XYZ file of C-alpha atoms in Angstrom:
656
model
C -60.001 -53.417 63.624
C -62.595 -50.627 63.634
C -61.577 -47.221 62.396
C -62.372 -43.913 64.087
C -61.904 -40.487 62.516
C -62.306 -37.467 64.800
C -61.728 -33.799 63.997
C -61.571 -30.545 65.886
C -62.634 -27.380 64.099
C -59.704 -25.807 62.343
C -58.998 -22.716 64.401
C -59.321 -19.277 62.863
C -56.038 -17.388 63.020
C -57.261 -13.887 63.745
C -56.175 -14.246 67.401
C -53.908 -16.241 69.707
C -55.028 -19.619 71.132
C -56.774 -19.621 74.518
C -58.592 -22.033 76.834
C -61.574 -22.350 74.486
C -59.349 -23.706 71.717
C -57.406 -25.831 74.189
C -60.565 -27.419 75.617
C -61.897 -28.588 72.258
C -58.524 -30.053 71.362
C -58.092 -31.787 74.723
C -61.570 -33.350 74.533
C -60.820 -34.715 71.072
C -57.493 -35.989 72.373
C -59.082 -37.805 75.322
C -61.665 -39.489 73.092
C -59.022 -40.408 70.495
C -56.826 -41.949 73.200
C -59.783 -43.946 74.534
C -60.543 -45.331 71.085
C -56.909 -46.358 70.656
C -57.086 -48.184 73.987
C -60.194 -49.911 72.644
C -58.112 -51.172 69.723
C -59.505 -48.830 67.055
C -57.518 -47.472 64.115
C -57.724 -43.757 64.963
C -57.153 -40.690 62.802
C -57.231 -37.449 64.782
C -57.133 -34.143 62.902
C -56.709 -30.538 63.973
C -55.330 -27.445 62.256
C -55.867 -23.814 61.306
C -58.301 -21.910 59.089
C -56.276 -19.157 57.412
C -58.311 -17.472 54.671
C -60.917 -14.747 54.663
C -61.378 -11.017 54.894
C -60.919 -10.977 58.661
C -57.425 -12.468 58.373
C -56.550 -10.072 55.575
C -57.569 -7.107 57.743
C -55.767 -8.459 60.808
C -52.549 -8.731 58.787
C -52.957 -5.180 57.511
C -53.457 -3.960 61.069
C -50.314 -5.832 62.158
C -48.350 -4.279 59.291
C -47.192 -7.591 57.808
C -48.019 -9.636 54.726
C -50.996 -11.952 55.002
C -48.781 -14.995 54.454
C -46.369 -13.933 57.213
C -49.281 -13.274 59.560
C -50.826 -16.670 58.782
C -47.523 -18.469 59.296
C -46.942 -16.795 62.659
C -50.380 -17.382 64.178
C -50.740 -20.893 62.770
C -47.459 -21.793 64.441
C -48.866 -20.622 67.783
C -51.662 -23.170 67.435
C -49.196 -25.861 66.402
C -47.040 -25.010 69.441
C -50.098 -25.421 71.689
C -50.329 -29.140 70.870
C -47.203 -30.467 72.632
C -47.897 -28.118 75.549
C -51.239 -29.921 76.002
C -49.850 -33.402 75.161
C -52.132 -33.732 72.136
C -51.853 -36.977 70.153
C -53.116 -35.698 66.788
C -52.210 -37.583 63.612
C -52.273 -34.552 61.322
C -52.218 -30.767 61.467
C -53.772 -29.176 58.418
C -53.472 -25.605 57.180
C -55.951 -24.294 54.634
C -53.078 -22.525 52.872
C -51.466 -25.859 51.917
C -51.419 -26.915 48.231
C -53.204 -30.188 49.056
C -56.140 -28.204 50.399
C -56.364 -25.933 47.344
C -56.641 -29.030 45.162
C -59.286 -30.618 47.406
C -61.479 -27.489 47.558
C -61.392 -26.966 43.821
C -62.260 -30.633 43.242
C -65.289 -30.366 45.541
C -66.353 -27.080 43.903
C -66.244 -28.622 40.423
C -68.237 -31.611 41.565
C -70.970 -29.471 43.146
C -70.989 -27.061 40.181
C -71.157 -29.833 37.585
C -74.167 -31.328 39.356
C -75.997 -28.009 38.946
C -75.920 -26.654 42.486
C -73.708 -23.568 41.932
C -74.722 -20.581 39.796
C -73.566 -16.971 39.324
C -75.675 -13.968 40.303
C -75.347 -10.670 42.176
C -75.336 -10.492 45.955
C -76.509 -7.462 47.866
C -76.946 -7.758 51.588
C -75.289 -8.016 54.962
C -72.025 -9.718 55.871
C -70.432 -10.335 59.285
C -66.664 -10.159 58.984
C -66.175 -11.488 62.535
C -67.967 -14.784 61.867
C -67.395 -14.734 58.085
C -71.103 -15.331 57.397
C -73.742 -13.775 55.179
C -76.705 -12.622 57.247
C -80.178 -12.339 55.680
C -82.090 -9.187 56.585
C -84.670 -11.288 58.432
C -82.020 -12.710 60.782
C -80.466 -9.425 61.926
C -80.929 -8.638 65.604
C -81.075 -4.890 66.174
C -79.001 -4.498 63.021
C -76.298 -6.831 64.286
C -75.077 -10.354 63.612
C -77.315 -12.869 65.431
C -74.312 -15.111 66.155
C -71.764 -12.742 67.701
C -73.626 -9.457 68.215
C -71.120 -7.453 66.166
C -71.910 -4.907 63.472
C -72.476 -6.198 59.934
C -71.447 -4.638 56.624
C -73.556 -3.940 53.556
C -71.944 -5.488 50.497
C -72.920 -5.642 46.841
C -70.900 -7.721 44.411
C -71.060 -10.442 41.811
C -71.098 -13.825 43.501
C -71.519 -17.515 42.961
C -74.433 -19.003 44.869
C -74.981 -22.467 46.269
C -78.547 -23.828 45.971
C -78.924 -24.328 49.711
C -82.702 -23.975 49.353
C -82.809 -27.354 47.607
C -81.596 -29.186 50.694
C -83.989 -28.154 53.455
C -86.230 -31.204 53.226
C -83.408 -33.700 52.554
C -81.627 -32.421 55.659
C -84.782 -32.658 57.776
C -85.229 -36.249 56.624
C -81.601 -37.021 57.449
C -82.038 -35.597 60.953
C -85.110 -37.775 61.477
C -83.373 -40.921 60.220
C -80.301 -40.178 62.344
C -81.464 -38.641 65.648
C -77.880 -38.606 66.958
C -76.509 -36.738 63.924
C -76.227 -33.522 65.978
C -75.701 -33.645 69.726
C -76.629 -32.564 72.316
C -80.342 -32.617 71.543
C -80.766 -28.906 72.263
C -78.495 -28.112 69.284
C -80.272 -30.666 67.120
C -83.602 -29.032 67.925
C -82.195 -25.582 67.100
C -81.024 -26.802 63.704
C -84.335 -28.508 62.955
C -86.186 -25.298 63.798
C -83.871 -23.376 61.479
C -84.428 -25.895 58.682
C -88.183 -25.862 59.112
C -88.133 -22.083 58.665
C -86.850 -22.575 55.114
C -83.398 -22.091 53.605
C -82.169 -19.407 51.226
C -79.453 -19.893 48.636
C -76.003 -19.103 49.984
C -73.377 -16.807 48.463
C -70.196 -18.887 48.207
C -67.669 -16.549 46.591
C -66.246 -13.050 47.023
C -64.548 -10.559 44.704
C -63.840 -7.756 47.193
C -60.677 -9.399 48.574
C -58.109 -11.871 47.289
C -56.924 -13.873 50.320
C -58.639 -17.157 49.590
C -58.784 -20.141 47.260
C -59.546 -19.126 43.658
C -62.782 -20.432 42.165
C -62.005 -22.950 39.391
C -62.160 -21.348 35.927
C -62.941 -17.898 37.391
C -59.942 -16.586 39.393
C -61.564 -13.182 39.958
C -63.583 -14.951 42.665
C -62.282 -16.573 45.842
C -64.292 -19.202 47.666
C -66.482 -18.349 50.624
C -64.357 -19.118 53.657
C -66.738 -21.775 55.013
C -66.827 -23.725 51.737
C -63.041 -23.651 51.925
C -62.680 -24.389 55.647
C -65.142 -27.259 55.947
C -63.508 -29.149 53.102
C -60.378 -29.600 55.249
C -61.975 -32.627 56.883
C -61.810 -34.456 53.541
C -58.487 -32.947 52.438
C -56.668 -34.461 55.402
C -57.689 -38.018 54.527
C -56.792 -37.792 50.848
C -59.698 -36.176 48.994
C -58.584 -34.553 45.746
C -55.004 -35.833 45.936
C -55.356 -38.157 42.951
C -52.864 -40.689 44.317
C -53.654 -44.384 44.981
C -52.510 -44.279 48.615
C -54.555 -41.124 49.246
C -57.609 -42.740 47.663
C -57.201 -45.766 49.914
C -56.925 -43.552 52.982
C -60.023 -41.594 51.975
C -61.976 -44.798 51.412
C -60.941 -46.021 54.864
C -61.597 -42.922 56.944
C -64.396 -41.025 55.214
C -67.024 -40.258 56.382
C -65.724 -38.790 59.616
C -67.094 -40.347 62.770
C -67.135 -37.117 64.791
C -66.767 -33.431 64.036
C -66.151 -31.910 67.479
C -67.036 -28.194 67.559
C -68.116 -25.304 69.762
C -71.780 -24.369 69.772
C -71.202 -21.099 67.869
C -70.438 -22.931 64.604
C -73.128 -25.616 64.659
C -75.077 -24.122 61.753
C -72.099 -24.188 59.407
C -71.327 -27.811 60.318
C -74.848 -29.159 60.664
C -76.539 -27.394 57.714
C -74.042 -25.935 55.235
C -71.536 -28.800 55.344
C -73.987 -31.693 54.918
C -75.742 -29.726 52.152
C -72.427 -29.264 50.300
C -71.785 -32.998 50.647
C -75.280 -33.948 49.492
C -74.791 -31.718 46.456
C -71.542 -33.562 45.692
C -73.171 -36.956 46.322
C -70.705 -37.639 49.136
C -71.322 -39.471 52.453
C -72.151 -37.244 55.428
C -70.226 -37.268 58.723
C -71.780 -39.574 61.288
C -71.901 -37.249 64.296
C -71.521 -33.546 65.003
C -70.785 -33.052 68.689
C -71.112 -29.537 70.070
C -69.763 -28.402 73.422
C -70.556 -25.263 75.391
C -68.498 -22.168 76.131
C -66.060 -21.431 78.877
C -67.289 -18.258 80.540
C -65.306 -15.582 82.321
C -67.167 -12.718 83.944
C -70.350 -14.269 82.565
C -69.306 -13.990 78.925
C -67.668 -16.237 76.362
C -63.896 -15.963 76.388
C -62.583 -13.683 73.676
C -59.592 -11.417 73.167
C -61.840 -8.446 72.428
C -63.451 -8.738 75.870
C -60.096 -9.211 77.562
C -61.350 -12.233 79.509
C -59.063 -14.845 77.986
C -57.486 -17.584 80.096
C -54.058 -18.646 78.876
C -53.697 -22.380 79.544
C -49.904 -22.186 79.655
C -50.075 -20.021 82.811
C -52.038 -22.724 84.629
C -49.949 -25.558 83.193
C -46.832 -23.861 84.543
C -48.262 -23.627 88.053
C -50.319 -26.841 88.380
C -48.957 -29.157 85.707
C -50.685 -30.174 82.492
C -52.663 -33.126 83.807
C -54.194 -31.030 86.570
C -55.443 -28.561 83.960
C -56.753 -31.379 81.761
C -58.538 -32.916 84.743
C -60.104 -29.623 85.753
C -61.623 -28.776 82.380
C -62.868 -32.325 81.774
C -64.407 -32.598 85.232
C -65.829 -29.093 85.462
C -67.645 -28.834 82.126
C -70.670 -31.030 81.518
C -70.364 -31.682 77.805
C -72.798 -29.535 75.838
C -73.282 -26.940 78.574
C -71.467 -23.731 79.376
C -69.100 -23.719 82.339
C -67.441 -20.954 84.308
C -63.698 -20.899 84.743
C -63.211 -20.038 88.401
C -59.903 -19.677 90.172
C -61.382 -21.001 93.415
C -62.616 -24.090 91.584
C -59.179 -24.755 90.072
C -57.585 -24.642 93.507
C -60.387 -26.697 95.023
C -60.188 -29.450 92.411
C -56.416 -29.625 92.666
C -56.351 -29.816 96.453
C -59.381 -32.037 97.047
C -59.543 -34.334 94.023
C -55.938 -34.617 92.897
C -53.715 -34.059 95.930
C -56.022 -35.465 98.631
C -57.946 -38.200 96.806
C -55.852 -39.612 93.955
C -52.432 -38.489 95.158
C -53.043 -39.749 98.672
C -54.315 -43.119 97.412
C -51.293 -43.673 95.174
C -48.893 -42.667 97.932
C -50.404 -44.779 100.697
C -50.766 -47.936 98.552
C -47.247 -47.865 97.141
C -45.721 -46.893 100.482
C -47.390 -49.799 102.292
C -46.417 -52.345 99.631
C -42.817 -51.139 99.879
C -42.917 -51.155 103.682
C -44.764 -54.402 104.358
C -44.034 -56.496 101.253
C -40.580 -55.373 100.190
C -41.969 -53.460 97.204
C -43.320 -56.637 95.570
C -46.984 -57.326 94.791
C -48.056 -60.080 97.209
C -49.705 -63.305 96.115
C -52.985 -63.268 98.035
C -54.412 -66.389 99.629
C -57.869 -66.898 98.040
C -59.240 -67.980 101.403
C -58.316 -64.574 102.842
C -60.545 -62.737 100.399
C -63.696 -61.471 102.058
C -66.824 -59.491 101.115
C -64.926 -56.182 101.114
C -62.422 -57.433 98.519
C -65.148 -58.929 96.333
C -67.158 -55.720 96.534
C -64.157 -53.617 95.509
C -63.318 -55.925 92.599
C -66.923 -55.825 91.404
C -66.953 -52.014 91.621
C -63.799 -51.882 89.491
C -65.261 -54.083 86.764
C -68.431 -51.981 86.708
C -66.233 -48.879 86.528
C -64.339 -50.142 83.470
C -67.593 -50.601 81.547
C -68.969 -47.278 82.772
C -65.900 -45.260 81.784
C -65.777 -46.846 78.331
C -69.435 -46.098 77.598
C -69.208 -42.553 78.988
C -66.166 -41.695 76.874
C -67.747 -43.107 73.731
C -70.657 -40.712 74.421
C -68.339 -37.733 75.151
C -69.536 -37.649 78.757
C -66.082 -36.985 80.165
C -67.272 -35.399 83.400
C -69.515 -38.417 84.056
C -66.593 -40.803 83.508
C -64.376 -38.857 85.899
C -67.075 -38.714 88.570
C -67.343 -42.506 88.366
C -63.561 -42.925 88.646
C -63.410 -40.622 91.661
C -66.251 -42.512 93.316
C -64.110 -45.655 93.154
C -61.026 -43.742 94.313
C -63.071 -42.737 97.347
C -64.284 -46.308 97.835
C -60.697 -47.611 97.682
C -59.519 -45.053 100.232
C -62.408 -46.061 102.508
C -61.562 -49.736 102.017
C -57.986 -49.118 103.186
C -59.162 -47.148 106.218
C -61.622 -49.904 107.145
C -59.074 -52.715 106.741
C -56.307 -50.862 108.651
C -53.346 -52.675 107.060
C -50.935 -50.818 109.367
C -52.510 -52.724 112.252
C -52.598 -56.026 110.380
C -48.854 -55.678 109.764
C -48.197 -55.721 113.513
C -49.848 -59.119 113.955
C -48.036 -62.016 112.302
C -51.220 -64.060 112.438
C -52.902 -61.558 110.115
C -50.326 -61.857 107.320
C -52.743 -63.453 104.842
C -55.318 -60.735 105.484
C -52.639 -58.047 105.087
C -51.509 -59.421 101.737
C -55.091 -59.756 100.488
C -55.726 -56.144 101.491
C -52.615 -54.753 99.840
C -53.168 -56.800 96.693
C -56.746 -55.522 96.381
C -55.628 -51.920 96.919
C -52.725 -52.185 94.462
C -54.939 -53.849 91.867
C -57.517 -51.075 92.259
C -54.796 -48.469 91.796
C -53.689 -50.246 88.594
C -57.202 -50.215 87.119
C -57.616 -46.548 88.059
C -54.252 -45.739 86.462
C -55.357 -47.387 83.213
C -58.706 -45.584 83.206
C -57.296 -42.093 83.741
C -54.957 -42.526 80.753
C -57.120 -40.653 78.200
C -57.671 -37.766 80.607
C -54.254 -37.530 82.283
C -51.797 -39.536 80.173
C -48.646 -38.490 82.015
C -50.172 -39.167 85.427
C -51.338 -42.575 84.221
C -47.831 -43.476 83.048
C -46.304 -42.308 86.326
C -48.804 -44.366 88.321
C -48.095 -47.459 86.248
C -44.380 -46.843 86.746
C -44.904 -46.770 90.506
C -46.743 -50.093 90.164
C -43.976 -51.619 88.074
C -46.157 -52.128 84.987
C -45.011 -49.174 82.881
C -43.993 -51.122 79.761
C -47.380 -50.777 78.088
C -51.026 -49.981 78.691
C -53.497 -52.819 79.024
C -55.994 -52.786 76.159
C -59.351 -51.714 77.499
C -60.952 -54.678 75.758
C -59.213 -56.956 78.284
C -58.930 -54.615 81.276
C -60.471 -56.110 84.402
C -59.876 -56.252 88.127
C -57.940 -59.031 89.805
C -55.288 -59.406 87.094
C -52.313 -57.576 88.612
C -49.509 -60.133 88.484
C -48.248 -61.254 91.877
C -44.512 -60.797 92.189
C -44.482 -57.541 90.207
C -41.765 -55.294 91.623
C -42.913 -51.756 92.347
C -41.005 -48.755 91.050
C -40.014 -45.669 93.006
C -42.690 -43.733 94.882
C -43.656 -40.567 93.017
C -45.460 -37.533 94.463
C -48.133 -37.131 91.789
C -49.695 -33.867 92.941
C -47.594 -32.008 95.513
C -49.473 -29.475 97.551
C -49.310 -25.974 96.118
C -49.187 -22.908 98.309
C -51.062 -20.385 96.211
C -53.748 -17.895 97.171
C -56.839 -17.334 95.068
C -55.724 -13.746 94.533
C -52.394 -14.892 93.084
C -54.144 -17.337 90.793
C -56.647 -14.726 89.663
C -53.863 -12.365 88.679
C -52.508 -15.105 86.416
C -55.789 -15.225 84.478
C -56.134 -11.470 84.049
C -55.344 -10.357 80.533
C -52.761 -7.582 80.515
C -54.652 -5.931 77.678
C -58.049 -6.045 79.378
C -60.072 -3.054 78.146
C -61.781 -0.665 80.494
C -65.115 -2.255 81.489
C -68.156 -0.808 79.772
C -71.760 -0.855 80.874
C -71.871 -4.574 80.130
C -71.307 -7.191 77.465
C -73.322 -7.200 74.248
C -76.970 -8.110 74.486
C -77.443 -11.847 74.736
C -74.210 -12.589 76.596
C -74.958 -15.021 79.426
C -74.703 -13.449 82.864
C -74.268 -15.477 86.057
C -76.152 -14.361 89.140
C -73.909 -12.295 91.344
C -71.974 -10.794 88.449
C -71.455 -7.032 88.263
C -74.330 -6.826 85.763
C -76.860 -8.591 88.009
C -77.911 -8.363 91.651
C -75.382 -9.953 93.967
C -76.334 -12.454 96.646
C -77.288 -10.341 99.690
C -75.001 -10.423 102.705
C -76.503 -12.109 105.769
C -77.089 -8.771 107.494
C -78.916 -7.406 104.479
C -81.084 -10.519 104.262
C -81.891 -10.237 107.926
C -82.856 -6.600 107.503
C -85.072 -7.455 104.563
C -86.760 -10.185 106.554
C -87.297 -7.893 109.535
C -89.339 -5.519 107.410
C -92.110 -8.079 106.971
C -92.683 -10.464 109.911
C -94.537 -13.699 109.140
C -97.778 -12.470 110.597
C -97.767 -9.295 108.513
C -96.620 -10.525 105.083
C -98.712 -9.046 102.257
C -100.811 -11.427 100.167
C -99.381 -12.487 96.802
C -101.648 -12.284 93.765
C -102.047 -15.361 91.551
C -100.470 -13.395 88.674
C -97.364 -12.709 90.743
C -97.197 -16.305 91.947
C -97.366 -17.637 88.375
C -94.241 -15.643 87.544
C -92.333 -18.178 89.651
C -91.598 -21.288 87.601
C -91.327 -24.438 89.701
C -90.476 -27.705 87.982
C -89.694 -31.260 88.987
C -86.034 -32.235 88.588
C -84.221 -35.512 89.093
C -80.942 -35.416 91.008
C -78.402 -37.354 88.929
C -75.323 -36.814 91.087
C -74.445 -35.006 94.296
C -70.999 -34.127 95.574
C -69.562 -31.801 98.152
C -68.210 -28.451 97.026
C -64.444 -28.431 97.671
C -63.391 -26.282 100.639
C -66.999 -25.923 101.839
C -68.681 -27.671 104.760
C -72.235 -26.498 103.979
C -72.699 -26.696 100.224
C -73.604 -29.574 97.920
C -73.127 -29.515 94.151
C -76.108 -31.226 92.513
C -76.275 -32.214 88.841
C -79.967 -32.420 87.921
C -82.156 -33.368 84.964
C -84.923 -30.779 84.461
C -86.504 -32.601 81.535
C -85.374 -29.794 79.237
C -81.678 -29.719 80.052
C -79.179 -30.865 82.646
C -77.674 -28.265 84.932
C -75.687 -27.668 88.076
C -77.334 -26.404 91.270
C -75.562 -25.599 94.508
C -77.791 -26.596 97.431
C -77.549 -24.721 100.681
C -77.800 -21.179 99.303
C -80.662 -18.710 99.139
C -80.650 -17.889 95.444
C -78.710 -18.389 92.229
C -75.076 -17.515 92.716
C -71.490 -18.448 92.024
C -70.001 -19.788 95.227
C -66.622 -21.443 95.849
C -66.009 -21.219 92.109
C -69.161 -23.212 91.215
C -71.970 -21.538 89.283
C -75.465 -22.463 90.468
C -78.243 -22.319 87.867
C -81.308 -22.924 89.988
C -82.635 -23.450 93.494
C -83.940 -26.455 95.393
C -87.275 -26.285 97.240
C -87.043 -27.522 100.830
C -88.832 -27.118 104.154
C -87.226 -26.656 107.576
C -89.719 -27.534 110.361
C -89.144 -25.164 113.267
C -85.903 -24.055 111.653
C -84.468 -27.568 111.937
C -83.047 -29.992 109.368
C -84.067 -29.065 105.787
C -86.285 -31.636 104.063
C -86.514 -31.800 100.280
C -90.018 -31.488 98.863
C -90.939 -34.772 97.159
C -93.858 -36.686 95.658
C -95.700 -39.897 96.515
C -95.529 -40.872 92.826
C -92.585 -39.063 91.212
C -93.609 -37.263 87.994
C -91.111 -37.067 85.110
C -88.407 -34.369 85.193
C -89.613 -31.072 83.770
C -93.196 -31.373 85.045
C -94.518 -27.895 85.930
C -95.625 -27.441 89.545
C -98.801 -25.350 89.768
């Protein structure tokens, strides 16, 4: 049995949990569940990071002791787990005695190998991100990571010889090209490494809320040295007990550290350097996802743009929320949380597609076969049944490989393609007509068996994403006792004679306006809007800080000012400001609730992004953010034709 150890970041307790925290945890949960279905021995860790000056100040502001503050906020994160149906094996707090012992053991090991020394630190510190910021990295006097003000500090400090590990880390990146993913983050870290590393201050004396440095209790450990060590603490490092040592030997190094993109440097440079200094194995993969954006900016309490997942769970159900975030965010990229998109996904994908398929299949088996899976006559199987069975077997392999690569949205697109194919198969076969003709009984049973078997495979494959829905579907099919191991999952194996359970309405239609849903996501403490978010915050086209998409009348007026025959000439300098590149369309799907828009997922050679085709310029329409435009021609105002090439160049090629 293979083992698989996956971690989320431990969440900093200076604020309440929100969708950003929930997303990371749900992704880890889905991947952990998939590995269990593959037969792996899984250890799934999450928890809270509770030390540091920021926590100390937050407690002071709240008028409570730091310990009481830590206990209260940590419990909020722990309470989030059952709400989201998270299957974690451990929940670690950095204030636990086991973690103190582990951190001090790692410190001694690094110190005794000559990589920690005492000196004086004078420079800049960001309390928000708990990082030291060299003068050369300041951006307009602010933290380059979060854009907040930094503080000048001067104090005695222990330093870690980070400068000694620049070249070893570069070599590790080259030997292990998948060490940091996606590649854009890997390239950022390599560029940072190639710029040279400076030694890192790893202790503080100006506050006391932290883990004391061994043999020098006037110092507490730098919060990142403390926090990162949790990944080893949880599997037995520093415990000194035989069973803990066995667990550590089994599960370390971690297979995946799953994190948000804002903490890649700490995980991909500091952490492996600490481990190299201690002569410890490095984690195998560091997977970084993008941000959920609201109003064009990363969700944060200070901006008042936080989405509370419990509000949406209450209205739509947990599995609908899980489905939405997995389907909407392409792993590694940012995604916008849009109320229209939530409603669209629920109505189109869940209620209409999956819910309708489950209802019609189970209803017809109950109606025409007495609620018992028929035993199909092999001679009644035709090309349509063989094609559906083949598509299901291809789907099983596709979903497994996509989940192993953290491509959750790709896996769900593939599942929904087969859901659509199964619905089309039923419509084409018209079992309700076959049931009226006694001479077509064999064809009817072959049809219903194929449809029920497809529903079973789909139910098994949605289990990591929507575990409760999967169980309910299997219950409807009469196979709820256990999940089929994915190593043996294949089409055509639903046992004839299986008695179906009761029909269950998986996703009842919800009567809810977009305005009502939007009010749910508004933070009651939203501050008065300022001139805009801090410099560097991503802004979608059409946001209040950027030009909106013109109304049709305005576009018409603009066009009327310059008829075709009188358009001014464009200089070559102006033309070169427009960047046209070749892109490969990877997937295309209709935008829910729209009859004129297509959502394209394209490879530009540099990144992969979403583009909504059918609009004039970049915009956010029907809850989908479009990050580009497609070049097309419409002869005489007729059907648009995409511009193509006789010999397609690779994605990313510049058009000149």
